[in-house]
Amino acid sequence: MAIETVDQESAAESGPAEAPPPRRLRNLLIFGLLASLAMFSFWGSKQIHSHLHPPDDPEEEAAKHVLPAKKPVDPTDLLARGDNALRQHRHIEARACYQELLDSGLAHSAAMRYRFGLCNEVFGKIDDAVDSYRHAIGTSSARSLTFAAHLGMARCLLRQNRGDEARLLLIPFLLDETRQKEVHEDIVTEAFYLLALSLADRSADQEEPFSFAGIPLEPLMHLEEIVDGAVDRDDVVATPKASPLRVQKGQGSDTTTVLSAEQPNRPAFELLTELATEGGLKVDWSVNAKKFVADRSLNLYLHDWDLRDVLELAADRVDLVCLIDGDTVLFTTVAESGHKERVAMQRGLLQRSLQNALRVDDTHPYTPAVLLELGNNEFAQERWTEAMTWYTKLTRDVPTSSYVSAGYYNLGCACLHLNRAEQARKAFFCAMDQTPGDDLSLRAGIRAAQLYLDDDEAENAIRHLRRVQAIAGHSPHQPLASLTLAVAHLYAGDPAAARKILTQNRIVLLQERNRAAASFLDAYAEYRLSRATKGASAGDRAINDLVEALWLNKDEINLGLQGQWLVAQAYADLGFSEQAERLLRKAQPTAHGNFRASVEVSLAELHARKGERADARKLLDKWVQPETTQRPRCRFLLARLDLEENRFRECADSCANLWKDRYSDAPALLATWGAALEGLGDLDKAAKCYAGVPPE
């Protein structure tokens, strides 16, 4: 270490040694010098050339070196391009044009806000669309634009399943016709349609019937109308003075018409009372209703309206309920009104509003949605034939509408209520063919497969359910498709395939709403497999699992009629006859097709177990002749009844015929046959049957 330190110190004192520059640095210096000489030579030649050949126009030569100026934006052309793209459903291009106008500071107007609202509505950005429409309303000076923006807000609210709020936006424009002056006719027509649909607003995920709420209404643009009908608010004439009410009672009908009601800013209590009195009605107000509208007023400026519609809509405008019974009208609050009466009032108003919309214009783009809801209104009142009429009109008159598939689906549901299974299945298949990739087609496919099960056509049901399941990935209907397919396999006597389906779809079936049904099907399939391997009795574990699935989930198992029949079969296999009979009797009234044979033959078997032979025979005689999958079982049960009633010859003959027809449960058949032969005294043949060999 010491020697090394001394060497370093001596080297520091002597200073750095002089060394020649590296070769690489020398080469770089030479290359830079040559490049500089070349550039200088090129510049010199250009200067000599320009001196010998000067430009004809120095200003033109200088302009060549100036960057071209950006072309100014033409707002009229850009707006026209955006509107044209919007009409042709090129919404991204339309929004880009409108955004360029805004970025250029050329179009910060209410009309531009309205256009952005249309784009956002198409893109499904409902909150942004409502915000745009609201800004358009707040800054607009044109009646048509304000009206159209209100329609846009109403469509968005309907899309959010908020029909009551949408209706409150529209009623003032329809009951006050002064607000319709200078407004294009198409805008007013749409208001009638949206008002009617707001009354029909229902949940989009309901099972049946399918509502228009499941398919968003296509926004109507009204781009020309908001320009042609633009009237400055400052130019609008003052609201006309009040004039006497003119009401005419109908002759030969219950319709009373309000010929004229020009009543601006009247207290709601006075106006509604006077209007009902002029129509010949006795008026009654609840105490709370009087207090509720004490500070409310109404603007009515309308002509040729049905009195009932005016009273009910005007009452709705001030958050009341109008109940008309004969020649008496009661105004009450929502909390005070009875549910049944309120629903009846809403059904009547809905029917009239939908039909009024059709009378205004039966070729409107929203006509298919109105036809669908007219059918749904009849459906809700269990008027199945009338509902089918509206659904058929929709599918026949507007075959290219996006609501046609819903019309076919609802038509199938109505046919089922009339026990027209074949017609219903055709309607469900039409719904599948209209929109083969959406959730409605999956739902229709499941219903069609269930109808195949009703007709004892398990193979067809399984084939269609496999098709549905193949395209149902991540769909809300995937669990139902999987459960129904498992039911079909169990119904067809293939518990192994049922367990395979349940295992493959375990993740979605473990969700809370599917868990009860899946656990029962899995336990019952395991029980059936255990019985098949162990003979007549199943293993203790399989029995315990099935009992646990039944008793823990008995109120949550919802698998349709076929699933209900399987639950009853499980109870019967375990010996719980009362529970099995309760479920079978519950399914009996609604079962149709050949599936009814399964229900009633199972019920007959329970009667036979309890010794109620007459009741059992009555049900079995009903199904012993028709060719159903239950016919062999029915014949075997009748043979058992013959044995119990000591009709040994009839029993032996029936068993011999069943053996020729290859009855599936051979051990049970041979045991019954042997007992009948023993009763006849033919012990040798009886012994053969007991040994598992049929007698010659």
Coordinates of N, CA and C in Angstrom, one line a residue, residues 364-455:
H364 N -96.4 7.0 -38.7 CA -95.3 7.6 -38.0 C -94.2 6.5 -37.7
P365 N -93.0 6.9 -37.6 CA -91.9 5.9 -37.3 C -92.1 5.2 -36.0
Y366 N -92.9 5.8 -35.0 CA -93.1 5.1 -33.7 C -94.4 4.3 -33.7
T367 N -95.0 4.2 -34.9 CA -96.3 3.4 -35.0 C -96.1 1.9 -34.5
P368 N -95.0 1.2 -34.9 CA -94.8 -0.1 -34.4 C -94.7 -0.2 -32.9
A369 N -94.1 0.7 -32.2 CA -94.0 0.7 -30.8 C -95.4 0.8 -30.2
V370 N -96.2 1.7 -30.8 CA -97.6 1.9 -30.3 C -98.4 0.7 -30.5
L371 N -98.3 0.0 -31.7 CA -99.1 -1.2 -31.9 C -98.7 -2.3 -30.9
L372 N -97.4 -2.4 -30.6 CA -96.9 -3.3 -29.6 C -97.5 -3.1 -28.2
E373 N -97.6 -1.8 -27.8 CA -98.1 -1.5 -26.5 C -99.7 -1.6 -26.5
L374 N -100.3 -1.4 -27.6 CA -101.8 -1.7 -27.6 C -102.0 -3.2 -27.4
G375 N -101.2 -4.0 -27.9 CA -101.3 -5.5 -27.7 C -101.0 -5.8 -26.2
N376 N -100.0 -5.1 -25.7 CA -99.6 -5.4 -24.3 C -100.6 -4.9 -23.3
N377 N -101.3 -3.8 -23.6 CA -102.4 -3.4 -22.8 C -103.5 -4.4 -22.7
E378 N -103.9 -5.0 -23.8 CA -104.9 -6.0 -23.8 C -104.4 -7.2 -23.1
F379 N -103.1 -7.6 -23.3 CA -102.5 -8.7 -22.6 C -102.6 -8.6 -21.1
A380 N -102.3 -7.4 -20.6 CA -102.3 -7.2 -19.2 C -103.7 -7.3 -18.6
Q381 N -104.7 -7.1 -19.4 CA -106.1 -7.3 -19.0 C -106.7 -8.7 -19.3
E382 N -105.8 -9.6 -19.8 CA -106.1 -11.0 -20.1 C -107.1 -11.1 -21.2
R383 N -107.1 -10.1 -22.1 CA -107.9 -10.2 -23.3 C -107.0 -10.7 -24.4
W384 N -106.8 -12.0 -24.4 CA -105.7 -12.6 -25.3 C -106.0 -12.5 -26.8
T385 N -107.3 -12.6 -27.2 CA -107.6 -12.6 -28.6 C -107.4 -11.1 -29.1
E386 N -107.8 -10.1 -28.3 CA -107.6 -8.7 -28.8 C -106.1 -8.4 -28.8
A387 N -105.3 -9.0 -27.9 CA -103.9 -8.8 -27.9 C -103.3 -9.4 -29.2
M388 N -103.7 -10.6 -29.5 CA -103.2 -11.2 -30.7 C -103.5 -10.4 -32.0
T389 N -104.7 -9.7 -32.0 CA -105.0 -8.9 -33.1 C -104.0 -7.8 -33.3
W390 N -103.6 -7.1 -32.3 CA -102.6 -6.0 -32.4 C -101.3 -6.5 -32.8
Y391 N -100.8 -7.6 -32.2 CA -99.5 -8.2 -32.5 C -99.5 -8.6 -34.0
T392 N -100.6 -9.2 -34.4 CA -100.6 -9.7 -35.8 C -100.6 -8.5 -36.8
K393 N -101.2 -7.4 -36.4 CA -101.2 -6.2 -37.2 C -99.8 -5.6 -37.3
L394 N -99.1 -5.6 -36.2 CA -97.7 -5.2 -36.2 C -96.8 -6.0 -37.1
T395 N -96.9 -7.3 -37.0 CA -96.0 -8.2 -37.8 C -96.4 -8.1 -39.3
R396 N -97.7 -7.9 -39.6 CA -98.1 -7.9 -41.0 C -97.9 -6.5 -41.6
D397 N -98.2 -5.4 -40.9 CA -98.2 -4.1 -41.5 C -96.9 -3.4 -41.5
V398 N -96.0 -3.8 -40.6 CA -94.7 -3.1 -40.5 C -93.6 -4.2 -40.3
P399 N -93.5 -5.0 -41.4 CA -92.6 -6.2 -41.2 C -91.1 -5.9 -41.1
T400 N -90.7 -4.7 -41.4 CA -89.3 -4.3 -41.3 C -88.9 -3.6 -40.0
S401 N -89.9 -3.4 -39.1 CA -89.6 -2.7 -37.9 C -88.8 -3.5 -36.9
S402 N -88.0 -2.8 -36.1 CA -87.2 -3.5 -35.1 C -88.1 -4.1 -34.0
Y403 N -89.4 -3.7 -34.0 CA -90.2 -4.3 -33.0 C -91.0 -5.5 -33.4
V404 N -90.7 -6.0 -34.6 CA -91.5 -7.1 -35.2 C -91.1 -8.4 -34.4
S405 N -89.9 -8.6 -34.0 CA -89.5 -9.7 -33.2 C -90.2 -9.8 -31.9
A406 N -90.3 -8.6 -31.3 CA -91.1 -8.5 -30.0 C -92.5 -8.8 -30.2
G407 N -93.1 -8.4 -31.4 CA -94.5 -8.7 -31.7 C -94.7 -10.2 -31.8
Y408 N -93.8 -10.8 -32.5 CA -93.9 -12.3 -32.7 C -93.8 -13.0 -31.3
Y409 N -92.9 -12.5 -30.5 CA -92.7 -13.2 -29.2 C -93.9 -13.0 -28.3
N410 N -94.5 -11.8 -28.3 CA -95.7 -11.6 -27.5 C -96.9 -12.3 -28.1
L411 N -96.9 -12.5 -29.4 CA -98.0 -13.2 -30.0 C -97.9 -14.7 -29.6
G412 N -96.7 -15.2 -29.5 CA -96.6 -16.6 -29.0 C -97.0 -16.7 -27.5
C413 N -96.7 -15.7 -26.7 CA -97.2 -15.8 -25.3 C -98.7 -15.7 -25.2
A414 N -99.3 -14.9 -26.0 CA -100.8 -14.8 -26.0 C -101.4 -16.1 -26.5
C415 N -100.8 -16.8 -27.5 CA -101.3 -18.0 -28.0 C -101.3 -19.1 -26.9
L416 N -100.2 -19.1 -26.1 CA -100.1 -20.1 -25.0 C -101.3 -19.9 -24.0
H417 N -101.7 -18.7 -23.8 CA -102.8 -18.5 -22.8 C -104.1 -19.0 -23.4
L418 N -104.2 -19.2 -24.8 CA -105.4 -19.7 -25.4 C -105.2 -21.2 -25.8
N419 N -104.1 -21.8 -25.2 CA -103.8 -23.2 -25.4 C -103.6 -23.5 -26.9
R420 N -103.0 -22.6 -27.6 CA -102.6 -22.8 -29.0 C -101.1 -23.0 -29.1
A421 N -100.7 -24.2 -28.7 CA -99.3 -24.4 -28.5 C -98.5 -24.4 -29.9
E422 N -99.1 -25.1 -30.9 CA -98.4 -25.1 -32.2 C -98.3 -23.7 -32.8
Q423 N -99.3 -22.9 -32.7 CA -99.2 -21.5 -33.2 C -98.2 -20.7 -32.4
A424 N -98.2 -21.0 -31.1 CA -97.2 -20.3 -30.3 C -95.8 -20.6 -30.7
R425 N -95.5 -21.9 -30.9 CA -94.2 -22.3 -31.2 C -93.7 -21.7 -32.6
K426 N -94.6 -21.6 -33.5 CA -94.3 -20.9 -34.8 C -94.0 -19.5 -34.6
A427 N -94.7 -18.8 -33.7 CA -94.5 -17.4 -33.4 C -93.1 -17.2 -32.8
F428 N -92.7 -18.1 -31.9 CA -91.4 -18.0 -31.2 C -90.3 -18.2 -32.2
F429 N -90.5 -19.2 -33.1 CA -89.5 -19.4 -34.2 C -89.3 -18.1 -35.1
C430 N -90.5 -17.5 -35.4 CA -90.4 -16.2 -36.2 C -89.6 -15.2 -35.4
A431 N -89.8 -15.1 -34.1 CA -89.1 -14.1 -33.3 C -87.6 -14.4 -33.4
M432 N -87.2 -15.7 -33.3 CA -85.8 -16.1 -33.4 C -85.2 -15.7 -34.8
D433 N -86.0 -15.9 -35.8 CA -85.5 -15.7 -37.2 C -85.4 -14.2 -37.5
Q434 N -86.1 -13.4 -36.8 CA -86.1 -11.9 -37.1 C -84.8 -11.3 -36.6
T435 N -84.4 -11.7 -35.4 CA -83.1 -11.1 -34.8 C -82.4 -12.3 -34.2
P436 N -81.7 -13.1 -34.9 CA -81.2 -14.4 -34.4 C -80.1 -14.2 -33.4
G437 N -79.5 -13.0 -33.2 CA -78.4 -12.9 -32.3 C -78.6 -12.1 -31.0
D438 N -79.9 -11.6 -30.8 CA -80.1 -10.8 -29.6 C -80.7 -11.6 -28.5
D439 N -80.9 -11.0 -27.3 CA -81.4 -11.7 -26.2 C -82.8 -12.2 -26.4
L440 N -83.6 -11.4 -27.1 CA -85.0 -11.8 -27.3 C -85.1 -13.1 -28.1
S441 N -84.2 -13.3 -29.1 CA -84.2 -14.5 -29.8 C -83.8 -15.7 -28.9
L442 N -82.9 -15.5 -28.0 CA -82.6 -16.5 -27.0 C -83.8 -16.9 -26.1
R443 N -84.5 -15.9 -25.7 CA -85.6 -16.1 -24.9 C -86.7 -16.9 -25.6
A444 N -86.9 -16.5 -26.9 CA -87.9 -17.2 -27.7 C -87.4 -18.6 -28.0
G445 N -86.1 -18.9 -28.2 CA -85.6 -20.2 -28.4 C -85.9 -21.1 -27.2
I446 N -85.7 -20.5 -26.0 CA -86.0 -21.3 -24.7 C -87.5 -21.7 -24.6
R447 N -88.4 -20.7 -25.0 CA -89.8 -20.9 -24.9 C -90.2 -22.0 -25.9
A448 N -89.6 -22.0 -27.1 CA -89.9 -23.0 -28.1 C -89.5 -24.3 -27.7
A449 N -88.3 -24.4 -27.1 CA -87.8 -25.7 -26.6 C -88.8 -26.2 -25.4
Q450 N -89.2 -25.4 -24.6 CA -90.2 -25.8 -23.5 C -91.5 -26.3 -24.1
L451 N -91.9 -25.8 -25.3 CA -93.1 -26.3 -25.9 C -92.8 -27.7 -26.5
Y452 N -91.6 -27.9 -27.0 CA -91.3 -29.3 -27.4 C -91.3 -30.3 -26.2
L453 N -90.9 -29.8 -25.1 CA -91.0 -30.7 -23.9 C -92.5 -31.0 -23.6
D454 N -93.3 -29.9 -23.8 CA -94.7 -30.1 -23.5 C -95.3 -31.2 -24.4
D455 N -94.7 -31.4 -25.6 CA -95.2 -32.4 -26.5 C -94.4 -33.7 -26.5

